[in-house]
């Protein structure tokens, strides 16, 4: 049996909130520890984010699948239609709301922890075709990785693999790999190193949706039966069986 919907939504809300807290909080700390050195700040921010993401997937994966990302949930719904697996349309909508609310809450929490305003809309413009292309690449690559792992029965390594991919994509994409509409919205609420101006959010989200479409098409070509593993994205949501004590 899978956990009830409210439990899954709570896991998605808390997990996404803590993910954005890690992204924004490590960015604030990086700016404090390494002022004026953007390269070192990005290194500190990317390492903290990658490690936090892996830990959060391990923590919440058995409950909700640890999507923390509307495009992951949307791909799960799209690919699972033919096989009758994955999220339903109703669950998809609920996941997106929980993830977005969690991302905003996580940004506010990070600000409060560092004695900054809970809400300070970012003034950092991130716009341009090269950045949108970076988001397409980052998002498509993330989805390909997640569903390839699920389809090949290697979902257990998703925490390490997904964390490693996002940490690396900070450096090899022009956009520093947001790859997540909910996180993008959440990061608009902080005027710090990790922020994005609200006016730049639609372009990033549109690019992430394009990445979703590209990845879905490639997955159908590379793994025609990828939808059969939609229930294991990113970590199986099946309830663990109790461990029986060995008979003496």
PDB file of N, CA, C and O in Angstrom, residues 80-144:
ATOM      1  N   UNK A  80       3.426   7.628 -16.892  1.00  0.00           N
ATOM      2  CA  UNK A  80       2.676   6.553 -16.271  1.00  0.00           C
ATOM      3  C   UNK A  80       1.301   6.324 -16.843  1.00  0.00           C
ATOM      4  O   UNK A  80       0.623   5.350 -16.487  1.00  0.00           O
ATOM      5  N   UNK A  81       0.840   7.208 -17.746  1.00  0.00           N
ATOM      6  CA  UNK A  81      -0.530   7.086 -18.269  1.00  0.00           C
ATOM      7  C   UNK A  81      -0.764   5.754 -18.973  1.00  0.00           C
ATOM      8  O   UNK A  81      -1.771   5.095 -18.746  1.00  0.00           O
ATOM      9  N   UNK A  82       0.121   5.377 -19.858  1.00  0.00           N
ATOM     10  CA  UNK A  82      -0.091   4.155 -20.650  1.00  0.00           C
ATOM     11  C   UNK A  82      -0.043   2.899 -19.782  1.00  0.00           C
ATOM     12  O   UNK A  82      -0.758   1.926 -20.036  1.00  0.00           O
ATOM     13  N   UNK A  83       0.794   2.931 -18.751  1.00  0.00           N
ATOM     14  CA  UNK A  83       0.977   1.742 -17.916  1.00  0.00           C
ATOM     15  C   UNK A  83       0.052   1.722 -16.707  1.00  0.00           C
ATOM     16  O   UNK A  83       0.026   0.738 -15.963  1.00  0.00           O
ATOM     17  N   UNK A  84      -0.698   2.803 -16.487  1.00  0.00           N
ATOM     18  CA  UNK A  84      -1.572   2.867 -15.327  1.00  0.00           C
ATOM     19  C   UNK A  84      -0.812   2.997 -14.025  1.00  0.00           C
ATOM     20  O   UNK A  84      -1.269   2.544 -12.965  1.00  0.00           O
ATOM     21  N   UNK A  85       0.365   3.630 -14.072  1.00  0.00           N
ATOM     22  CA  UNK A  85       1.194   3.813 -12.880  1.00  0.00           C
ATOM     23  C   UNK A  85       1.401   5.307 -12.644  1.00  0.00           C
ATOM     24  O   UNK A  85       0.862   6.147 -13.351  1.00  0.00           O
ATOM     25  N   UNK A  86       2.215   5.625 -11.649  1.00  0.00           N
ATOM     26  CA  UNK A  86       2.567   7.014 -11.397  1.00  0.00           C
ATOM     27  C   UNK A  86       1.440   7.806 -10.767  1.00  0.00           C
ATOM     28  O   UNK A  86       0.437   7.266 -10.293  1.00  0.00           O
ATOM     29  N   UNK A  87       1.588   9.121 -10.771  1.00  0.00           N
ATOM     30  CA  UNK A  87       0.610  10.010 -10.155  1.00  0.00           C
ATOM     31  C   UNK A  87      -0.648  10.120 -11.007  1.00  0.00           C
ATOM     32  O   UNK A  87      -0.593  10.080 -12.232  1.00  0.00           O
ATOM     33  N   UNK A  88      -1.784  10.303 -10.350  1.00  0.00           N
ATOM     34  CA  UNK A  88      -3.010  10.658 -11.051  1.00  0.00           C
ATOM     35  C   UNK A  88      -2.997  12.157 -11.328  1.00  0.00           C
ATOM     36  O   UNK A  88      -2.178  12.895 -10.773  1.00  0.00           O
ATOM     37  N   UNK A  89      -3.926  12.628 -12.170  1.00  0.00           N
ATOM     38  CA  UNK A  89      -3.994  14.054 -12.464  1.00  0.00           C
ATOM     39  C   UNK A  89      -4.285  14.859 -11.205  1.00  0.00           C
ATOM     40  O   UNK A  89      -3.712  15.937 -10.987  1.00  0.00           O
ATOM     41  N   UNK A  90      -5.151  14.334 -10.355  1.00  0.00           N
ATOM     42  CA  UNK A  90      -5.465  15.031  -9.101  1.00  0.00           C
ATOM     43  C   UNK A  90      -4.239  15.112  -8.205  1.00  0.00           C
ATOM     44  O   UNK A  90      -3.933  16.159  -7.631  1.00  0.00           O
ATOM     45  N   UNK A  91      -3.533  13.995  -8.080  1.00  0.00           N
ATOM     46  CA  UNK A  91      -2.335  13.989  -7.244  1.00  0.00           C
ATOM     47  C   UNK A  91      -1.266  14.920  -7.805  1.00  0.00           C
ATOM     48  O   UNK A  91      -0.549  15.580  -7.045  1.00  0.00           O
ATOM     49  N   UNK A  92      -1.146  14.972  -9.127  1.00  0.00           N
ATOM     50  CA  UNK A  92      -0.171  15.863  -9.746  1.00  0.00           C
ATOM     51  C   UNK A  92      -0.441  17.312  -9.353  1.00  0.00           C
ATOM     52  O   UNK A  92       0.472  18.040  -8.950  1.00  0.00           O
ATOM     53  N   UNK A  93      -1.692  17.746  -9.475  1.00  0.00           N
ATOM     54  CA  UNK A  93      -2.025  19.110  -9.098  1.00  0.00           C
ATOM     55  C   UNK A  93      -1.712  19.382  -7.636  1.00  0.00           C
ATOM     56  O   UNK A  93      -1.171  20.448  -7.285  1.00  0.00           O
ATOM     57  N   UNK A  94      -2.029  18.427  -6.771  1.00  0.00           N
ATOM     58  CA  UNK A  94      -1.767  18.601  -5.344  1.00  0.00           C
ATOM     59  C   UNK A  94      -0.268  18.642  -5.060  1.00  0.00           C
ATOM     60  O   UNK A  94       0.200  19.437  -4.227  1.00  0.00           O
ATOM     61  N   UNK A  95       0.497  17.799  -5.733  1.00  0.00           N
ATOM     62  CA  UNK A  95       1.951  17.801  -5.564  1.00  0.00           C
ATOM     63  C   UNK A  95       2.536  19.166  -5.942  1.00  0.00           C
ATOM     64  O   UNK A  95       3.389  19.715  -5.233  1.00  0.00           O
ATOM     65  N   UNK A  96       2.101  19.709  -7.076  1.00  0.00           N
ATOM     66  CA  UNK A  96       2.641  20.991  -7.545  1.00  0.00           C
ATOM     67  C   UNK A  96       2.347  22.098  -6.536  1.00  0.00           C
ATOM     68  O   UNK A  96       3.214  22.925  -6.231  1.00  0.00           O
ATOM     69  N   UNK A  97       1.138  22.120  -5.996  1.00  0.00           N
ATOM     70  CA  UNK A  97       0.787  23.133  -4.997  1.00  0.00           C
ATOM     71  C   UNK A  97       1.653  22.976  -3.748  1.00  0.00           C
ATOM     72  O   UNK A  97       2.204  23.951  -3.217  1.00  0.00           O
ATOM     73  N   UNK A  98       1.795  21.733  -3.260  1.00  0.00           N
ATOM     74  CA  UNK A  98       2.599  21.491  -2.057  1.00  0.00           C
ATOM     75  C   UNK A  98       4.055  21.861  -2.283  1.00  0.00           C
ATOM     76  O   UNK A  98       4.708  22.462  -1.411  1.00  0.00           O
ATOM     77  N   UNK A  99       4.590  21.514  -3.429  1.00  0.00           N
ATOM     78  CA  UNK A  99       5.987  21.824  -3.740  1.00  0.00           C
ATOM     79  C   UNK A  99       6.226  23.332  -3.830  1.00  0.00           C
ATOM     80  O   UNK A  99       7.216  23.849  -3.293  1.00  0.00           O
ATOM     81  N   UNK A 100       5.321  24.040  -4.484  1.00  0.00           N
ATOM     82  CA  UNK A 100       5.496  25.487  -4.642  1.00  0.00           C
ATOM     83  C   UNK A 100       5.353  26.197  -3.302  1.00  0.00           C
ATOM     84  O   UNK A 100       6.147  27.096  -2.977  1.00  0.00           O
ATOM     85  N   UNK A 101       4.355  25.799  -2.519  1.00  0.00           N
ATOM     86  CA  UNK A 101       4.188  26.399  -1.191  1.00  0.00           C
ATOM     87  C   UNK A 101       5.400  26.108  -0.317  1.00  0.00           C
ATOM     88  O   UNK A 101       5.881  26.980   0.428  1.00  0.00           O
ATOM     89  N   UNK A 102       5.913  24.886  -0.396  1.00  0.00           N
ATOM     90  CA  UNK A 102       7.095  24.535   0.379  1.00  0.00           C
ATOM     91  C   UNK A 102       8.302  25.343  -0.024  1.00  0.00           C
ATOM     92  O   UNK A 102       9.091  25.779   0.831  1.00  0.00           O
ATOM     93  N   UNK A 103       8.468  25.580  -1.334  1.00  0.00           N
ATOM     94  CA  UNK A 103       9.617  26.350  -1.812  1.00  0.00           C
ATOM     95  C   UNK A 103       9.571  27.785  -1.290  1.00  0.00           C
ATOM     96  O   UNK A 103      10.592  28.339  -0.859  1.00  0.00           O
ATOM     97  N   UNK A 104       8.397  28.386  -1.298  1.00  0.00           N
ATOM     98  CA  UNK A 104       8.264  29.750  -0.781  1.00  0.00           C
ATOM     99  C   UNK A 104       8.538  29.770   0.718  1.00  0.00           C
ATOM    100  O   UNK A 104       9.262  30.632   1.229  1.00  0.00           O
ATOM    101  N   UNK A 105       7.981  28.784   1.430  1.00  0.00           N
ATOM    102  CA  UNK A 105       8.219  28.703   2.864  1.00  0.00           C
ATOM    103  C   UNK A 105       9.680  28.479   3.197  1.00  0.00           C
ATOM    104  O   UNK A 105      10.207  29.050   4.171  1.00  0.00           O
ATOM    105  N   UNK A 106      10.373  27.668   2.400  1.00  0.00           N
ATOM    106  CA  UNK A 106      11.791  27.424   2.643  1.00  0.00           C
ATOM    107  C   UNK A 106      12.632  28.665   2.447  1.00  0.00           C
ATOM    108  O   UNK A 106      13.594  28.906   3.196  1.00  0.00           O
ATOM    109  N   UNK A 107      12.295  29.470   1.452  1.00  0.00           N
ATOM    110  CA  UNK A 107      13.012  30.724   1.235  1.00  0.00           C
ATOM    111  C   UNK A 107      12.809  31.670   2.410  1.00  0.00           C
ATOM    112  O   UNK A 107      13.765  32.316   2.884  1.00  0.00           O
ATOM    113  N   UNK A 108      11.584  31.746   2.902  1.00  0.00           N
ATOM    114  CA  UNK A 108      11.294  32.602   4.055  1.00  0.00           C
ATOM    115  C   UNK A 108      12.035  32.116   5.296  1.00  0.00           C
ATOM    116  O   UNK A 108      12.586  32.920   6.060  1.00  0.00           O
ATOM    117  N   UNK A 109      12.080  30.804   5.486  1.00  0.00           N
ATOM    118  CA  UNK A 109      12.771  30.235   6.647  1.00  0.00           C
ATOM    119  C   UNK A 109      14.259  30.577   6.607  1.00  0.00           C
ATOM    120  O   UNK A 109      14.855  30.938   7.631  1.00  0.00           O
ATOM    121  N   UNK A 110      14.874  30.460   5.437  1.00  0.00           N
ATOM    122  CA  UNK A 110      16.303  30.776   5.324  1.00  0.00           C
ATOM    123  C   UNK A 110      16.563  32.225   5.686  1.00  0.00           C
ATOM    124  O   UNK A 110      17.529  32.549   6.405  1.00  0.00           O
ATOM    125  N   UNK A 111      15.715  33.125   5.203  1.00  0.00           N
ATOM    126  CA  UNK A 111      15.893  34.527   5.537  1.00  0.00           C
ATOM    127  C   UNK A 111      15.807  34.777   7.037  1.00  0.00           C
ATOM    128  O   UNK A 111      16.643  35.489   7.618  1.00  0.00           O
ATOM    129  N   UNK A 112      14.826  34.169   7.668  1.00  0.00           N
ATOM    130  CA  UNK A 112      14.654  34.376   9.108  1.00  0.00           C
ATOM    131  C   UNK A 112      15.824  33.805   9.899  1.00  0.00           C
ATOM    132  O   UNK A 112      16.243  34.389  10.914  1.00  0.00           O
ATOM    133  N   UNK A 113      16.370  32.676   9.468  1.00  0.00           N
ATOM    134  CA  UNK A 113      17.503  32.087  10.182  1.00  0.00           C
ATOM    135  C   UNK A 113      18.726  32.994  10.166  1.00  0.00           C
ATOM    136  O   UNK A 113      19.533  32.977  11.098  1.00  0.00           O
ATOM    137  N   UNK A 114      18.867  33.779   9.096  1.00  0.00           N
ATOM    138  CA  UNK A 114      20.028  34.649   8.980  1.00  0.00           C
ATOM    139  C   UNK A 114      19.689  36.114   9.285  1.00  0.00           C
ATOM    140  O   UNK A 114      20.393  37.020   8.872  1.00  0.00           O
ATOM    141  N   UNK A 115      18.596  36.311  10.017  1.00  0.00           N
ATOM    142  CA  UNK A 115      18.176  37.645  10.461  1.00  0.00           C
ATOM    143  C   UNK A 115      17.981  38.596   9.282  1.00  0.00           C
ATOM    144  O   UNK A 115      18.345  39.764   9.338  1.00  0.00           O
ATOM    145  N   UNK A 116      17.398  38.077   8.236  1.00  0.00           N
ATOM    146  CA  UNK A 116      17.029  38.860   7.074  1.00  0.00           C
ATOM    147  C   UNK A 116      15.499  38.879   6.978  1.00  0.00           C
ATOM    148  O   UNK A 116      14.823  38.072   7.614  1.00  0.00           O
ATOM    149  N   UNK A 117      14.929  39.782   6.179  1.00  0.00           N
ATOM    150  CA  UNK A 117      13.472  39.781   6.023  1.00  0.00           C
ATOM    151  C   UNK A 117      12.982  38.441   5.484  1.00  0.00           C
ATOM    152  O   UNK A 117      13.635  37.819   4.648  1.00  0.00           O
ATOM    153  N   UNK A 118      11.839  37.992   5.972  1.00  0.00           N
ATOM    154  CA  UNK A 118      11.280  36.732   5.493  1.00  0.00           C
ATOM    155  C   UNK A 118      11.003  36.796   3.995  1.00  0.00           C
ATOM    156  O   UNK A 118      11.195  35.813   3.277  1.00  0.00           O
ATOM    157  N   UNK A 119      10.557  37.947   3.517  1.00  0.00           N
ATOM    158  CA  UNK A 119      10.288  38.148   2.096  1.00  0.00           C
ATOM    159  C   UNK A 119      11.005  39.398   1.628  1.00  0.00           C
ATOM    160  O   UNK A 119      10.795  40.490   2.168  1.00  0.00           O
ATOM    161  N   UNK A 120      11.908  39.230   0.671  1.00  0.00           N
ATOM    162  CA  UNK A 120      12.596  40.358   0.029  1.00  0.00           C
ATOM    163  C   UNK A 120      12.787  39.951  -1.420  1.00  0.00           C
ATOM    164  O   UNK A 120      13.707  39.213  -1.753  1.00  0.00           O
ATOM    165  N   UNK A 121      11.896  40.401  -2.283  1.00  0.00           N
ATOM    166  CA  UNK A 121      11.930  39.942  -3.672  1.00  0.00           C
ATOM    167  C   UNK A 121      13.273  40.263  -4.324  1.00  0.00           C
ATOM    168  O   UNK A 121      13.821  41.356  -4.160  1.00  0.00           O
ATOM    169  N   UNK A 122      13.786  39.282  -5.040  1.00  0.00           N
ATOM    170  CA  UNK A 122      15.112  39.404  -5.627  1.00  0.00           C
ATOM    171  C   UNK A 122      15.165  40.477  -6.704  1.00  0.00           C
ATOM    172  O   UNK A 122      14.196  40.714  -7.431  1.00  0.00           O
ATOM    173  N   UNK A 123      16.313  41.112  -6.809  1.00  0.00           N
ATOM    174  CA  UNK A 123      16.562  42.090  -7.868  1.00  0.00           C
ATOM    175  C   UNK A 123      17.563  41.543  -8.885  1.00  0.00           C
ATOM    176  O   UNK A 123      18.009  42.279  -9.764  1.00  0.00           O
ATOM    177  N   UNK A 124      17.905  40.262  -8.763  1.00  0.00           N
ATOM    178  CA  UNK A 124      18.907  39.664  -9.646  1.00  0.00           C
ATOM    179  C   UNK A 124      18.245  39.165 -10.930  1.00  0.00           C
ATOM    180  O   UNK A 124      17.584  38.132 -10.952  1.00  0.00           O
ATOM    181  N   UNK A 125      18.421  39.916 -12.014  1.00  0.00           N
ATOM    182  CA  UNK A 125      17.838  39.511 -13.295  1.00  0.00           C
ATOM    183  C   UNK A 125      18.611  38.331 -13.864  1.00  0.00           C
ATOM    184  O   UNK A 125      19.843  38.333 -13.899  1.00  0.00           O
ATOM    185  N   UNK A 126      17.881  37.332 -14.287  1.00  0.00           N
ATOM    186  CA  UNK A 126      18.472  36.163 -14.942  1.00  0.00           C
ATOM    187  C   UNK A 126      17.639  35.918 -16.199  1.00  0.00           C
ATOM    188  O   UNK A 126      16.607  35.241 -16.144  1.00  0.00           O
ATOM    189  N   UNK A 127      18.046  36.497 -17.283  1.00  0.00           N
ATOM    190  CA  UNK A 127      17.260  36.385 -18.503  1.00  0.00           C
ATOM    191  C   UNK A 127      18.166  36.324 -19.716  1.00  0.00           C
ATOM    192  O   UNK A 127      19.324  36.756 -19.660  1.00  0.00           O
ATOM    193  N   UNK A 128      17.665  35.751 -20.783  1.00  0.00           N
ATOM    194  CA  UNK A 128      18.448  35.616 -22.010  1.00  0.00           C
ATOM    195  C   UNK A 128      18.386  34.210 -22.551  1.00  0.00           C
ATOM    196  O   UNK A 128      18.267  33.233 -21.790  1.00  0.00           O
ATOM    197  N   UNK A 129      18.489  34.091 -23.869  1.00  0.00           N
ATOM    198  CA  UNK A 129      18.386  32.792 -24.513  1.00  0.00           C
ATOM    199  C   UNK A 129      19.400  31.785 -24.020  1.00  0.00           C
ATOM    200  O   UNK A 129      19.103  30.586 -23.922  1.00  0.00           O
ATOM    201  N   UNK A 130      20.619  32.239 -23.703  1.00  0.00           N
ATOM    202  CA  UNK A 130      21.645  31.300 -23.263  1.00  0.00           C
ATOM    203  C   UNK A 130      21.299  30.697 -21.902  1.00  0.00           C
ATOM    204  O   UNK A 130      21.563  29.515 -21.646  1.00  0.00           O
ATOM    205  N   UNK A 131      20.676  31.501 -21.020  1.00  0.00           N
ATOM    206  CA  UNK A 131      20.274  30.980 -19.713  1.00  0.00           C
ATOM    207  C   UNK A 131      19.083  30.032 -19.850  1.00  0.00           C
ATOM    208  O   UNK A 131      19.024  28.994 -19.176  1.00  0.00           O
ATOM    209  N   UNK A 132      18.153  30.367 -20.721  1.00  0.00           N
ATOM    210  CA  UNK A 132      17.002  29.479 -20.938  1.00  0.00           C
ATOM    211  C   UNK A 132      17.451  28.157 -21.539  1.00  0.00           C
ATOM    212  O   UNK A 132      16.940  27.097 -21.165  1.00  0.00           O
ATOM    213  N   UNK A 133      18.413  28.210 -22.447  1.00  0.00           N
ATOM    214  CA  UNK A 133      18.952  26.971 -23.003  1.00  0.00           C
ATOM    215  C   UNK A 133      19.603  26.134 -21.903  1.00  0.00           C
ATOM    216  O   UNK A 133      19.458  24.906 -21.860  1.00  0.00           O
ATOM    217  N   UNK A 134      20.313  26.797 -20.992  1.00  0.00           N
ATOM    218  CA  UNK A 134      20.914  26.086 -19.866  1.00  0.00           C
ATOM    219  C   UNK A 134      19.863  25.382 -19.026  1.00  0.00           C
ATOM    220  O   UNK A 134      20.073  24.254 -18.548  1.00  0.00           O
ATOM    221  N   UNK A 135      18.708  26.029 -18.844  1.00  0.00           N
ATOM    222  CA  UNK A 135      17.631  25.406 -18.072  1.00  0.00           C
ATOM    223  C   UNK A 135      17.021  24.214 -18.802  1.00  0.00           C
ATOM    224  O   UNK A 135      16.651  23.217 -18.186  1.00  0.00           O
ATOM    225  N   UNK A 136      16.900  24.311 -20.119  1.00  0.00           N
ATOM    226  CA  UNK A 136      16.402  23.171 -20.898  1.00  0.00           C
ATOM    227  C   UNK A 136      17.335  21.978 -20.705  1.00  0.00           C
ATOM    228  O   UNK A 136      16.895  20.848 -20.435  1.00  0.00           O
ATOM    229  N   UNK A 137      18.631  22.217 -20.831  1.00  0.00           N
ATOM    230  CA  UNK A 137      19.619  21.141 -20.684  1.00  0.00           C
ATOM    231  C   UNK A 137      19.595  20.567 -19.269  1.00  0.00           C
ATOM    232  O   UNK A 137      19.575  19.339 -19.078  1.00  0.00           O
ATOM    233  N   UNK A 138      19.594  21.446 -18.268  1.00  0.00           N
ATOM    234  CA  UNK A 138      19.617  20.986 -16.880  1.00  0.00           C
ATOM    235  C   UNK A 138      18.380  20.168 -16.546  1.00  0.00           C
ATOM    236  O   UNK A 138      18.466  19.101 -15.910  1.00  0.00           O
ATOM    237  N   UNK A 139      17.207  20.635 -16.976  1.00  0.00           N
ATOM    238  CA  UNK A 139      15.961  19.947 -16.655  1.00  0.00           C
ATOM    239  C   UNK A 139      15.844  18.621 -17.391  1.00  0.00           C
ATOM    240  O   UNK A 139      15.486  17.594 -16.800  1.00  0.00           O
ATOM    241  N   UNK A 140      16.153  18.623 -18.681  1.00  0.00           N
ATOM    242  CA  UNK A 140      16.073  17.383 -19.456  1.00  0.00           C
ATOM    243  C   UNK A 140      17.039  16.345 -18.909  1.00  0.00           C
ATOM    244  O   UNK A 140      16.696  15.158 -18.784  1.00  0.00           O
ATOM    245  N   UNK A 141      18.248  16.761 -18.587  1.00  0.00           N
ATOM    246  CA  UNK A 141      19.229  15.824 -18.049  1.00  0.00           C
ATOM    247  C   UNK A 141      18.799  15.231 -16.722  1.00  0.00           C
ATOM    248  O   UNK A 141      18.982  14.032 -16.470  1.00  0.00           O
ATOM    249  N   UNK A 142      18.218  16.068 -15.872  1.00  0.00           N
ATOM    250  CA  UNK A 142      17.740  15.576 -14.580  1.00  0.00           C
ATOM    251  C   UNK A 142      16.662  14.519 -14.754  1.00  0.00           C
ATOM    252  O   UNK A 142      16.707  13.453 -14.116  1.00  0.00           O
ATOM    253  N   UNK A 143      15.696  14.778 -15.624  1.00  0.00           N
ATOM    254  CA  UNK A 143      14.610  13.824 -15.841  1.00  0.00           C
ATOM    255  C   UNK A 143      15.114  12.533 -16.485  1.00  0.00           C
ATOM    256  O   UNK A 143      14.672  11.429 -16.119  1.00  0.00           O
ATOM    257  N   UNK A 144      16.020  12.652 -17.431  1.00  0.00           N
ATOM    258  CA  UNK A 144      16.587  11.452 -18.035  1.00  0.00           C
ATOM    259  C   UNK A 144      17.270  10.584 -16.987  1.00  0.00           C
ATOM    260  O   UNK A 144      17.125   9.356 -16.975  1.00  0.00           O
TER     261      UNK A 144
END
